[in-house]
Amino acid sequence: MFKVRLKSLREGMGMTQQEFADTFGVSKGTIGMWESGAREPKSLEDLRRIAVFFGVSTDYLLGQDKKRPAPMDGDGLSEEQRELIRLFGEASPEIQAAALAVLRSAEGQDKAQDGASAAK
Protein backbone atom coordinates (compact mmCIF):
# COMPACT_ATOMS: atom_id res chain seq x y z
CA MET A 1 0.00 0.00 0.00
CA PHE A 2 2.89 2.38 0.79
CA LYS A 3 4.13 2.28 -2.80
CA VAL A 4 0.72 3.20 -4.23
CA ARG A 5 0.05 5.99 -1.75
CA LEU A 6 3.52 7.50 -2.07
CA LYS A 7 3.30 7.68 -5.85
CA SER A 8 -0.21 9.09 -5.74
CA LEU A 9 0.75 11.79 -3.22
CA ARG A 10 3.93 12.72 -5.10
CA GLU A 11 2.13 12.98 -8.43
CA GLY A 12 -0.68 14.90 -6.75
CA MET A 13 1.86 17.53 -5.72
CA GLY A 14 3.09 17.68 -9.30
CA MET A 15 6.55 16.47 -8.32
CA THR A 16 8.83 14.26 -10.36
CA GLN A 17 10.70 11.42 -8.72
CA GLN A 18 13.87 13.51 -9.04
CA GLU A 19 12.32 16.54 -7.32
CA PHE A 20 11.05 14.37 -4.48
CA ALA A 21 14.45 12.63 -4.20
CA ASP A 22 16.22 16.00 -4.02
CA THR A 23 13.84 17.17 -1.30
CA PHE A 24 14.56 14.12 0.85
CA GLY A 25 18.25 13.75 0.09
CA VAL A 26 17.96 10.33 -1.54
CA SER A 27 18.50 9.12 -5.09
CA LYS A 28 15.85 8.99 -7.77
CA GLY A 29 16.46 5.23 -7.81
CA THR A 30 15.48 5.01 -4.14
CA ILE A 31 12.18 6.75 -4.89
CA GLY A 32 11.65 4.39 -7.81
CA MET A 33 12.25 1.39 -5.55
CA TRP A 34 9.86 2.76 -2.92
CA GLU A 35 7.19 3.28 -5.57
CA SER A 36 7.72 -0.16 -7.12
CA GLY A 37 7.59 -1.87 -3.73
CA ALA A 38 11.14 -3.19 -4.01
CA ARG A 39 12.10 -1.25 -0.87
CA GLU A 40 10.56 0.88 1.85
CA PRO A 41 12.07 3.72 3.87
CA LYS A 42 14.79 2.46 6.20
CA SER A 43 13.65 4.28 9.30
CA LEU A 44 10.51 5.41 11.06
CA GLU A 45 11.93 8.94 10.97
CA ASP A 46 12.01 8.84 7.16
CA LEU A 47 8.43 7.60 7.11
CA ARG A 48 7.42 10.39 9.50
CA ARG A 49 9.13 13.03 7.34
CA ILE A 50 7.30 11.78 4.26
CA ALA A 51 3.98 11.88 6.10
CA VAL A 52 4.60 15.41 7.37
CA PHE A 53 5.69 16.58 3.94
CA PHE A 54 2.46 15.37 2.35
CA GLY A 55 0.23 16.32 5.28
CA VAL A 56 -0.95 12.77 5.92
CA SER A 57 -0.57 10.31 8.77
CA THR A 58 1.92 7.47 8.78
CA ASP A 59 -1.10 5.19 9.15
CA TYR A 60 -2.43 6.51 5.85
CA LEU A 61 0.93 5.96 4.12
CA LEU A 62 1.05 2.37 5.37
CA GLY A 63 -2.54 1.60 4.45
CA GLN A 64 -3.84 1.37 8.01
CA ASP A 65 -6.07 4.41 7.60
CA LYS A 66 -8.39 4.18 4.61
CA LYS A 67 -9.55 7.79 4.83
CA ARG A 68 -7.86 9.80 2.14
CA PRO A 69 -6.72 13.21 3.32
CA ALA A 70 -7.78 16.43 1.66
CA PRO A 71 -6.00 16.82 -1.68
CA MET A 72 -2.58 18.42 -1.50
CA ASP A 73 -2.13 18.98 -5.21
CA GLY A 74 -0.87 22.50 -4.76
CA ASP A 75 -3.91 24.19 -6.25
CA GLY A 76 -4.19 27.60 -4.68
CA LEU A 77 -0.85 27.34 -2.86
CA SER A 78 1.73 30.04 -3.45
CA GLU A 79 5.39 29.19 -3.94
CA GLU A 80 6.04 30.46 -0.41
CA GLN A 81 3.41 28.10 1.00
CA ARG A 82 4.90 25.16 -0.90
CA GLU A 83 8.34 26.08 0.39
CA LEU A 84 7.03 26.26 3.97
CA ILE A 85 5.53 22.79 3.61
CA ARG A 86 8.76 21.42 2.17
CA LEU A 87 10.99 23.04 4.80
CA PHE A 88 8.71 21.97 7.63
CA GLY A 89 8.79 18.38 6.41
CA GLU A 90 12.59 18.41 6.28
CA ALA A 91 13.05 19.98 9.71
CA SER A 92 13.84 18.12 12.90
CA PRO A 93 11.03 17.70 15.44
CA GLU A 94 12.63 20.42 17.58
CA ILE A 95 12.68 22.94 14.75
CA GLN A 96 9.10 22.01 13.80
CA ALA A 97 7.98 22.67 17.38
CA ALA A 98 9.80 26.02 17.43
CA ALA A 99 8.28 27.04 14.09
CA LEU A 100 4.78 26.17 15.29
CA ALA A 101 5.34 28.15 18.49
CA VAL A 102 6.37 31.22 16.50
CA LEU A 103 3.37 30.94 14.17
CA ARG A 104 0.95 30.41 17.03
CA SER A 105 2.38 33.38 18.89
CA ALA A 106 2.09 35.58 15.81
CA GLU A 107 -1.47 34.37 15.25
CA GLY A 108 -2.33 35.25 18.87
CA GLN A 109 -0.89 38.74 18.41
CA ASP A 110 -2.96 39.22 15.23
CA LYS A 111 -6.14 38.18 17.06
CA ALA A 112 -5.34 40.53 19.94
CA GLN A 113 -4.82 43.41 17.52
CA ASP A 114 -8.07 42.57 15.69
CA GLY A 115 -9.92 42.55 19.02
CA ALA A 116 -8.43 45.90 20.01
CA SER A 117 -9.38 47.41 16.64
CA ALA A 118 -12.94 46.13 16.96
CA ALA A 119 -13.27 47.62 20.45
CA LYS A 120 -12.47 51.14 19.18
CSV table of N, CA and C in Angstrom, one decimal:
chain,number,residue,atom,x,y,z
A,1,MET,N,0.8,-1.2,0.0
A,1,MET,CA,0.0,0.0,0.0
A,1,MET,C,0.9,1.3,0.0
A,2,PHE,N,2.0,1.2,0.7
A,2,PHE,CA,2.9,2.4,0.8
A,2,PHE,C,3.3,2.8,-0.6
A,3,LYS,N,3.7,1.9,-1.5
A,3,LYS,CA,4.1,2.3,-2.8
A,3,LYS,C,3.1,3.0,-3.6
A,4,VAL,N,1.8,2.6,-3.5
A,4,VAL,CA,0.7,3.2,-4.2
A,4,VAL,C,0.4,4.6,-3.7
A,5,ARG,N,0.4,4.7,-2.4
A,5,ARG,CA,0.1,6.0,-1.8
A,5,ARG,C,1.2,7.0,-2.0
A,6,LEU,N,2.4,6.6,-1.9
A,6,LEU,CA,3.5,7.5,-2.1
A,6,LEU,C,3.5,8.1,-3.5
A,7,LYS,N,3.3,7.2,-4.5
A,7,LYS,CA,3.3,7.7,-5.8
A,7,LYS,C,2.1,8.6,-6.1
A,8,SER,N,1.0,8.3,-5.6
A,8,SER,CA,-0.2,9.1,-5.7
A,8,SER,C,0.0,10.5,-5.1
A,9,LEU,N,0.5,10.5,-3.9
A,9,LEU,CA,0.8,11.8,-3.2
A,9,LEU,C,1.8,12.6,-4.0
A,10,ARG,N,2.9,12.0,-4.4
A,10,ARG,CA,3.9,12.7,-5.1
A,10,ARG,C,3.4,13.3,-6.4
A,11,GLU,N,2.7,12.5,-7.2
A,11,GLU,CA,2.1,13.0,-8.4
A,11,GLU,C,1.1,14.0,-8.2
A,12,GLY,N,0.3,13.9,-7.1
A,12,GLY,CA,-0.7,14.9,-6.7
A,12,GLY,C,-0.1,16.3,-6.4
A,13,MET,N,1.2,16.3,-6.0
A,13,MET,CA,1.9,17.5,-5.7
A,13,MET,C,2.6,18.0,-7.0
A,14,GLY,N,2.5,17.3,-8.1
A,14,GLY,CA,3.1,17.7,-9.3
A,14,GLY,C,4.6,17.6,-9.3
A,15,MET,N,5.1,16.7,-8.4
A,15,MET,CA,6.5,16.5,-8.3
A,15,MET,C,7.0,15.3,-9.1
A,16,THR,N,8.2,15.4,-9.7
A,16,THR,CA,8.8,14.3,-10.4
A,16,THR,C,9.5,13.4,-9.3
A,17,GLN,N,9.9,12.2,-9.7
A,17,GLN,CA,10.7,11.4,-8.7
A,17,GLN,C,12.0,12.1,-8.3
A,18,GLN,N,12.6,12.8,-9.3
A,18,GLN,CA,13.9,13.5,-9.0
A,18,GLN,C,13.7,14.7,-8.1
A,19,GLU,N,12.6,15.4,-8.2
A,19,GLU,CA,12.3,16.5,-7.3
A,19,GLU,C,12.1,16.0,-5.9
A,20,PHE,N,11.3,14.9,-5.8
A,20,PHE,CA,11.1,14.4,-4.5
A,20,PHE,C,12.3,13.8,-3.9
A,21,ALA,N,13.2,13.2,-4.7
A,21,ALA,CA,14.4,12.6,-4.2
A,21,ALA,C,15.3,13.8,-3.7
A,22,ASP,N,15.4,14.9,-4.4
A,22,ASP,CA,16.2,16.0,-4.0
A,22,ASP,C,15.7,16.6,-2.7
A,23,THR,N,14.4,16.6,-2.5
A,23,THR,CA,13.8,17.2,-1.3
A,23,THR,C,14.2,16.3,-0.1
A,24,PHE,N,14.3,15.0,-0.3
A,24,PHE,CA,14.6,14.1,0.8
A,24,PHE,C,16.0,13.6,0.9
A,25,GLY,N,16.8,14.1,0.0
A,25,GLY,CA,18.3,13.8,0.1
A,25,GLY,C,18.5,12.3,-0.2
A,26,VAL,N,17.7,11.7,-1.1
A,26,VAL,CA,18.0,10.3,-1.5
A,26,VAL,C,18.1,10.3,-3.1
A,27,SER,N,18.4,9.2,-3.6
A,27,SER,CA,18.5,9.1,-5.1
A,27,SER,C,17.1,8.9,-5.7
A,28,LYS,N,17.1,9.2,-7.0
A,28,LYS,CA,15.8,9.0,-7.8
A,28,LYS,C,15.6,7.5,-7.8
A,29,GLY,N,16.6,6.7,-7.8
A,29,GLY,CA,16.5,5.2,-7.8
A,29,GLY,C,15.8,4.7,-6.5
A,30,THR,N,16.1,5.4,-5.4
A,30,THR,CA,15.5,5.0,-4.1
A,30,THR,C,14.0,5.3,-4.2
A,31,ILE,N,13.6,6.4,-4.8
A,31,ILE,CA,12.2,6.7,-4.9
A,31,ILE,C,11.5,5.7,-5.8
A,32,GLY,N,12.2,5.4,-6.9
A,32,GLY,CA,11.6,4.4,-7.8
A,32,GLY,C,11.4,3.0,-7.1
A,33,MET,N,12.4,2.7,-6.3
A,33,MET,CA,12.3,1.4,-5.5
A,33,MET,C,11.1,1.5,-4.5
A,34,TRP,N,11.0,2.6,-3.9
A,34,TRP,CA,9.9,2.8,-2.9
A,34,TRP,C,8.5,2.6,-3.7
A,35,GLU,N,8.4,3.3,-4.8
A,35,GLU,CA,7.2,3.3,-5.6
A,35,GLU,C,6.9,2.0,-6.3
A,36,SER,N,7.9,1.2,-6.5
A,36,SER,CA,7.7,-0.2,-7.1
A,36,SER,C,7.5,-1.2,-6.1
A,37,GLY,N,7.8,-0.9,-4.8
A,37,GLY,CA,7.6,-1.9,-3.7
A,37,GLY,C,8.8,-2.7,-3.5
A,38,ALA,N,9.9,-2.4,-4.2
A,38,ALA,CA,11.1,-3.2,-4.0
A,38,ALA,C,11.8,-2.9,-2.7
A,39,ARG,N,11.6,-1.7,-2.2
A,39,ARG,CA,12.1,-1.2,-0.9
A,39,ARG,C,11.1,-0.3,-0.2
A,40,GLU,N,11.3,-0.1,1.1
A,40,GLU,CA,10.6,0.9,1.9
A,40,GLU,C,11.6,1.7,2.6
A,41,PRO,N,11.1,2.9,3.1
A,41,PRO,CA,12.1,3.7,3.9
A,41,PRO,C,12.7,2.9,5.0
A,42,LYS,N,14.0,3.2,5.2
A,42,LYS,CA,14.8,2.5,6.2
A,42,LYS,C,14.4,2.7,7.6
A,43,SER,N,13.9,3.9,7.9
A,43,SER,CA,13.6,4.3,9.3
A,43,SER,C,12.2,4.9,9.5
A,44,LEU,N,11.8,4.8,10.7
A,44,LEU,CA,10.5,5.4,11.1
A,44,LEU,C,10.6,6.9,10.9
A,45,GLU,N,11.8,7.5,11.1
A,45,GLU,CA,11.9,8.9,11.0
A,45,GLU,C,11.7,9.3,9.5
A,46,ASP,N,12.2,8.5,8.6
A,46,ASP,CA,12.0,8.8,7.2
A,46,ASP,C,10.5,8.8,6.8
A,47,LEU,N,9.9,7.7,7.3
A,47,LEU,CA,8.4,7.6,7.1
A,47,LEU,C,7.7,8.8,7.7
A,48,ARG,N,8.1,9.2,8.9
A,48,ARG,CA,7.4,10.4,9.5
A,48,ARG,C,7.6,11.6,8.7
A,49,ARG,N,8.8,11.8,8.2
A,49,ARG,CA,9.1,13.0,7.3
A,49,ARG,C,8.3,13.0,6.1
A,50,ILE,N,8.1,11.9,5.5
A,50,ILE,CA,7.3,11.8,4.3
A,50,ILE,C,5.9,12.1,4.6
A,51,ALA,N,5.4,11.6,5.7
A,51,ALA,CA,4.0,11.9,6.1
A,51,ALA,C,3.8,13.4,6.4
A,52,VAL,N,4.7,14.0,7.1
A,52,VAL,CA,4.6,15.4,7.4
A,52,VAL,C,4.6,16.2,6.1
A,53,PHE,N,5.5,15.9,5.2
A,53,PHE,CA,5.7,16.6,3.9
A,53,PHE,C,4.4,16.6,3.2
A,54,PHE,N,3.7,15.5,3.1
A,54,PHE,CA,2.5,15.4,2.4
A,54,PHE,C,1.2,15.7,3.2
A,55,GLY,N,1.4,16.0,4.5
A,55,GLY,CA,0.2,16.3,5.3
A,55,GLY,C,-0.7,15.2,5.5
A,56,VAL,N,-0.1,14.0,5.6
A,56,VAL,CA,-0.9,12.8,5.9
A,56,VAL,C,-0.4,12.1,7.1
A,57,SER,N,-1.1,11.1,7.6
A,57,SER,CA,-0.6,10.3,8.8
A,57,SER,C,0.3,9.2,8.3
A,58,THR,N,1.1,8.7,9.1
A,58,THR,CA,1.9,7.5,8.8
A,58,THR,C,1.0,6.3,8.6
A,59,ASP,N,-0.1,6.3,9.3
A,59,ASP,CA,-1.1,5.2,9.1
A,59,ASP,C,-1.7,5.2,7.7
A,60,TYR,N,-1.9,6.4,7.2
A,60,TYR,CA,-2.4,6.5,5.8
A,60,TYR,C,-1.4,6.0,4.9
A,61,LEU,N,-0.1,6.4,5.0
A,61,LEU,CA,0.9,6.0,4.1
A,61,LEU,C,1.0,4.4,4.1
A,62,LEU,N,0.9,3.8,5.3
A,62,LEU,CA,1.0,2.4,5.4
A,62,LEU,C,-0.2,1.6,5.1
A,63,GLY,N,-1.3,2.3,4.8
A,63,GLY,CA,-2.5,1.6,4.4
A,63,GLY,C,-3.4,1.2,5.6
A,64,GLN,N,-3.0,1.7,6.8
A,64,GLN,CA,-3.8,1.4,8.0
A,64,GLN,C,-5.1,2.3,8.1
A,65,ASP,N,-5.0,3.4,7.6
A,65,ASP,CA,-6.1,4.4,7.6
A,65,ASP,C,-6.6,4.6,6.2
A,66,LYS,N,-7.8,4.2,6.0
A,66,LYS,CA,-8.4,4.2,4.6
A,66,LYS,C,-8.9,5.6,4.2
A,67,LYS,N,-9.1,6.4,5.1
A,67,LYS,CA,-9.6,7.8,4.8
A,67,LYS,C,-8.5,8.6,4.1
A,68,ARG,N,-8.8,9.0,2.9
A,68,ARG,CA,-7.9,9.8,2.1
A,68,ARG,C,-7.9,11.2,2.6
A,69,PRO,N,-6.7,11.8,2.8
A,69,PRO,CA,-6.7,13.2,3.3
A,69,PRO,C,-7.2,14.2,2.2
A,70,ALA,N,-7.4,15.4,2.6
A,70,ALA,CA,-7.8,16.4,1.7
A,70,ALA,C,-6.7,16.5,0.6
A,71,PRO,N,-7.0,16.8,-0.6
A,71,PRO,CA,-6.0,16.8,-1.7
A,71,PRO,C,-4.9,17.9,-1.4
A,72,MET,N,-3.7,17.5,-1.7
A,72,MET,CA,-2.6,18.4,-1.5
A,72,MET,C,-1.9,18.6,-2.9
A,73,ASP,N,-2.7,18.9,-3.9
A,73,ASP,CA,-2.1,19.0,-5.2
A,73,ASP,C,-1.5,20.3,-5.5
A,74,GLY,N,-1.5,21.2,-4.6
A,74,GLY,CA,-0.9,22.5,-4.8
A,74,GLY,C,-1.8,23.6,-5.3
A,75,ASP,N,-3.0,23.2,-5.7
A,75,ASP,CA,-3.9,24.2,-6.2
A,75,ASP,C,-4.1,25.3,-5.2
A,76,GLY,N,-3.9,26.5,-5.6
A,76,GLY,CA,-4.2,27.6,-4.7
A,76,GLY,C,-3.0,27.9,-3.7
A,77,LEU,N,-2.0,27.1,-3.7
A,77,LEU,CA,-0.9,27.3,-2.9
A,77,LEU,C,0.2,28.2,-3.6
A,78,SER,N,0.7,29.2,-2.9
A,78,SER,CA,1.7,30.0,-3.4
A,78,SER,C,3.1,29.3,-3.4
A,79,GLU,N,4.1,29.8,-4.0
A,79,GLU,CA,5.4,29.2,-3.9
A,79,GLU,C,5.9,29.2,-2.5
A,80,GLU,N,5.6,30.3,-1.8
A,80,GLU,CA,6.0,30.5,-0.4
A,80,GLU,C,5.4,29.4,0.5
A,81,GLN,N,4.1,29.1,0.2
A,81,GLN,CA,3.4,28.1,1.0
A,81,GLN,C,4.0,26.7,0.7
A,82,ARG,N,4.3,26.4,-0.5
A,82,ARG,CA,4.9,25.2,-0.9
A,82,ARG,C,6.3,25.0,-0.2
A,83,GLU,N,7.0,26.1,-0.2
A,83,GLU,CA,8.3,26.1,0.4
A,83,GLU,C,8.2,25.8,1.9
A,84,LEU,N,7.2,26.5,2.5
A,84,LEU,CA,7.0,26.3,4.0
A,84,LEU,C,6.7,24.8,4.2
A,85,ILE,N,5.9,24.2,3.4
A,85,ILE,CA,5.5,22.8,3.6
A,85,ILE,C,6.8,21.9,3.4
A,86,ARG,N,7.6,22.2,2.4
A,86,ARG,CA,8.8,21.4,2.2
A,86,ARG,C,9.8,21.6,3.3
A,87,LEU,N,10.0,22.8,3.7
A,87,LEU,CA,11.0,23.0,4.8
A,87,LEU,C,10.5,22.4,6.1
A,88,PHE,N,9.2,22.5,6.4
A,88,PHE,CA,8.7,22.0,7.6
A,88,PHE,C,8.9,20.5,7.6
A,89,GLY,N,8.6,19.8,6.5
A,89,GLY,CA,8.8,18.4,6.4
A,89,GLY,C,10.2,17.9,6.6
A,90,GLU,N,11.2,18.8,6.2
A,90,GLU,CA,12.6,18.4,6.3
A,90,GLU,C,13.2,18.7,7.7
A,91,ALA,N,12.5,19.5,8.4
A,91,ALA,CA,13.0,20.0,9.7
A,91,ALA,C,13.0,18.9,10.8
A,92,SER,N,13.9,19.0,11.8
A,92,SER,CA,13.8,18.1,12.9
A,92,SER,C,12.6,18.4,13.7
A,93,PRO,N,12.2,17.5,14.6
A,93,PRO,CA,11.0,17.7,15.4
A,93,PRO,C,11.2,19.0,16.3
A,94,GLU,N,12.4,19.2,16.7
A,94,GLU,CA,12.6,20.4,17.6
A,94,GLU,C,12.4,21.7,16.8
A,95,ILE,N,12.9,21.7,15.6
A,95,ILE,CA,12.7,22.9,14.8
A,95,ILE,C,11.2,23.1,14.4
A,96,GLN,N,10.5,22.0,14.1
A,96,GLN,CA,9.1,22.0,13.8
A,96,GLN,C,8.3,22.6,15.0
A,97,ALA,N,8.7,22.2,16.2
A,97,ALA,CA,8.0,22.7,17.4
A,97,ALA,C,8.2,24.2,17.5
A,98,ALA,N,9.5,24.6,17.3
A,98,ALA,CA,9.8,26.0,17.4
A,98,ALA,C,9.1,26.8,16.4
A,99,ALA,N,9.0,26.3,15.2
A,99,ALA,CA,8.3,27.0,14.1
A,99,ALA,C,6.8,27.2,14.4
A,100,LEU,N,6.2,26.1,14.9
A,100,LEU,CA,4.8,26.2,15.3
A,100,LEU,C,4.6,27.2,16.4
A,101,ALA,N,5.5,27.2,17.4
A,101,ALA,CA,5.3,28.1,18.5
A,101,ALA,C,5.4,29.6,18.0
A,102,VAL,N,6.3,29.9,17.1
A,102,VAL,CA,6.4,31.2,16.5
A,102,VAL,C,5.1,31.6,15.8
A,103,LEU,N,4.6,30.7,14.9
A,103,LEU,CA,3.4,30.9,14.2
A,103,LEU,C,2.2,31.1,15.1
A,104,ARG,N,2.1,30.3,16.1
A,104,ARG,CA,0.9,30.4,17.0
A,104,ARG,C,1.0,31.7,17.8
A,105,SER,N,2.2,32.1,18.2
A,105,SER,CA,2.4,33.4,18.9
A,105,SER,C,2.0,34.5,18.0
A,106,ALA,N,2.4,34.5,16.7
A,106,ALA,CA,2.1,35.6,15.8
A,106,ALA,C,0.6,35.6,15.6
A,107,GLU,N,0.0,34.4,15.5
A,107,GLU,CA,-1.5,34.4,15.2
A,107,GLU,C,-2.2,35.0,16.4
A,108,GLY,N,-1.7,34.7,17.7
A,108,GLY,CA,-2.3,35.3,18.9
A,108,GLY,C,-2.2,36.8,18.9
A,109,GLN,N,-1.1,37.3,18.5
A,109,GLN,CA,-0.9,38.7,18.4
A,109,GLN,C,-1.8,39.4,17.4
A,110,ASP,N,-2.0,38.7,16.2
A,110,ASP,CA,-3.0,39.2,15.2
A,110,ASP,C,-4.4,39.3,15.8
A,111,LYS,N,-4.8,38.2,16.5
A,111,LYS,CA,-6.1,38.2,17.1
A,111,LYS,C,-6.3,39.3,18.1
A,112,ALA,N,-5.3,39.5,18.9
A,112,ALA,CA,-5.3,40.5,19.9
A,112,ALA,C,-5.5,41.9,19.3
A,113,GLN,N,-4.7,42.1,18.2
A,113,GLN,CA,-4.8,43.4,17.5
A,113,GLN,C,-6.2,43.6,16.9
A,114,ASP,N,-6.7,42.5,16.3
A,114,ASP,CA,-8.1,42.6,15.7
A,114,ASP,C,-9.1,42.9,16.7
A,115,GLY,N,-9.0,42.3,17.9
A,115,GLY,CA,-9.9,42.6,19.0
A,115,GLY,C,-9.8,44.0,19.5
A,116,ALA,N,-8.6,44.5,19.6
A,116,ALA,CA,-8.4,45.9,20.0
A,116,ALA,C,-9.0,46.9,19.0
A,117,SER,N,-8.8,46.6,17.7
A,117,SER,CA,-9.4,47.4,16.6
A,117,SER,C,-10.9,47.4,16.7
A,118,ALA,N,-11.5,46.3,16.9
A,118,ALA,CA,-12.9,46.1,17.0
A,118,ALA,C,-13.5,46.9,18.1
A,119,ALA,N,-12.8,47.0,19.2
A,119,ALA,CA,-13.3,47.6,20.4
A,119,ALA,C,-13.3,49.1,20.3
A,120,LYS,N,-12.6,49.7,19.4
A,120,LYS,CA,-12.5,51.1,19.2
A,120,LYS,C,-13.7,51.7,18.5
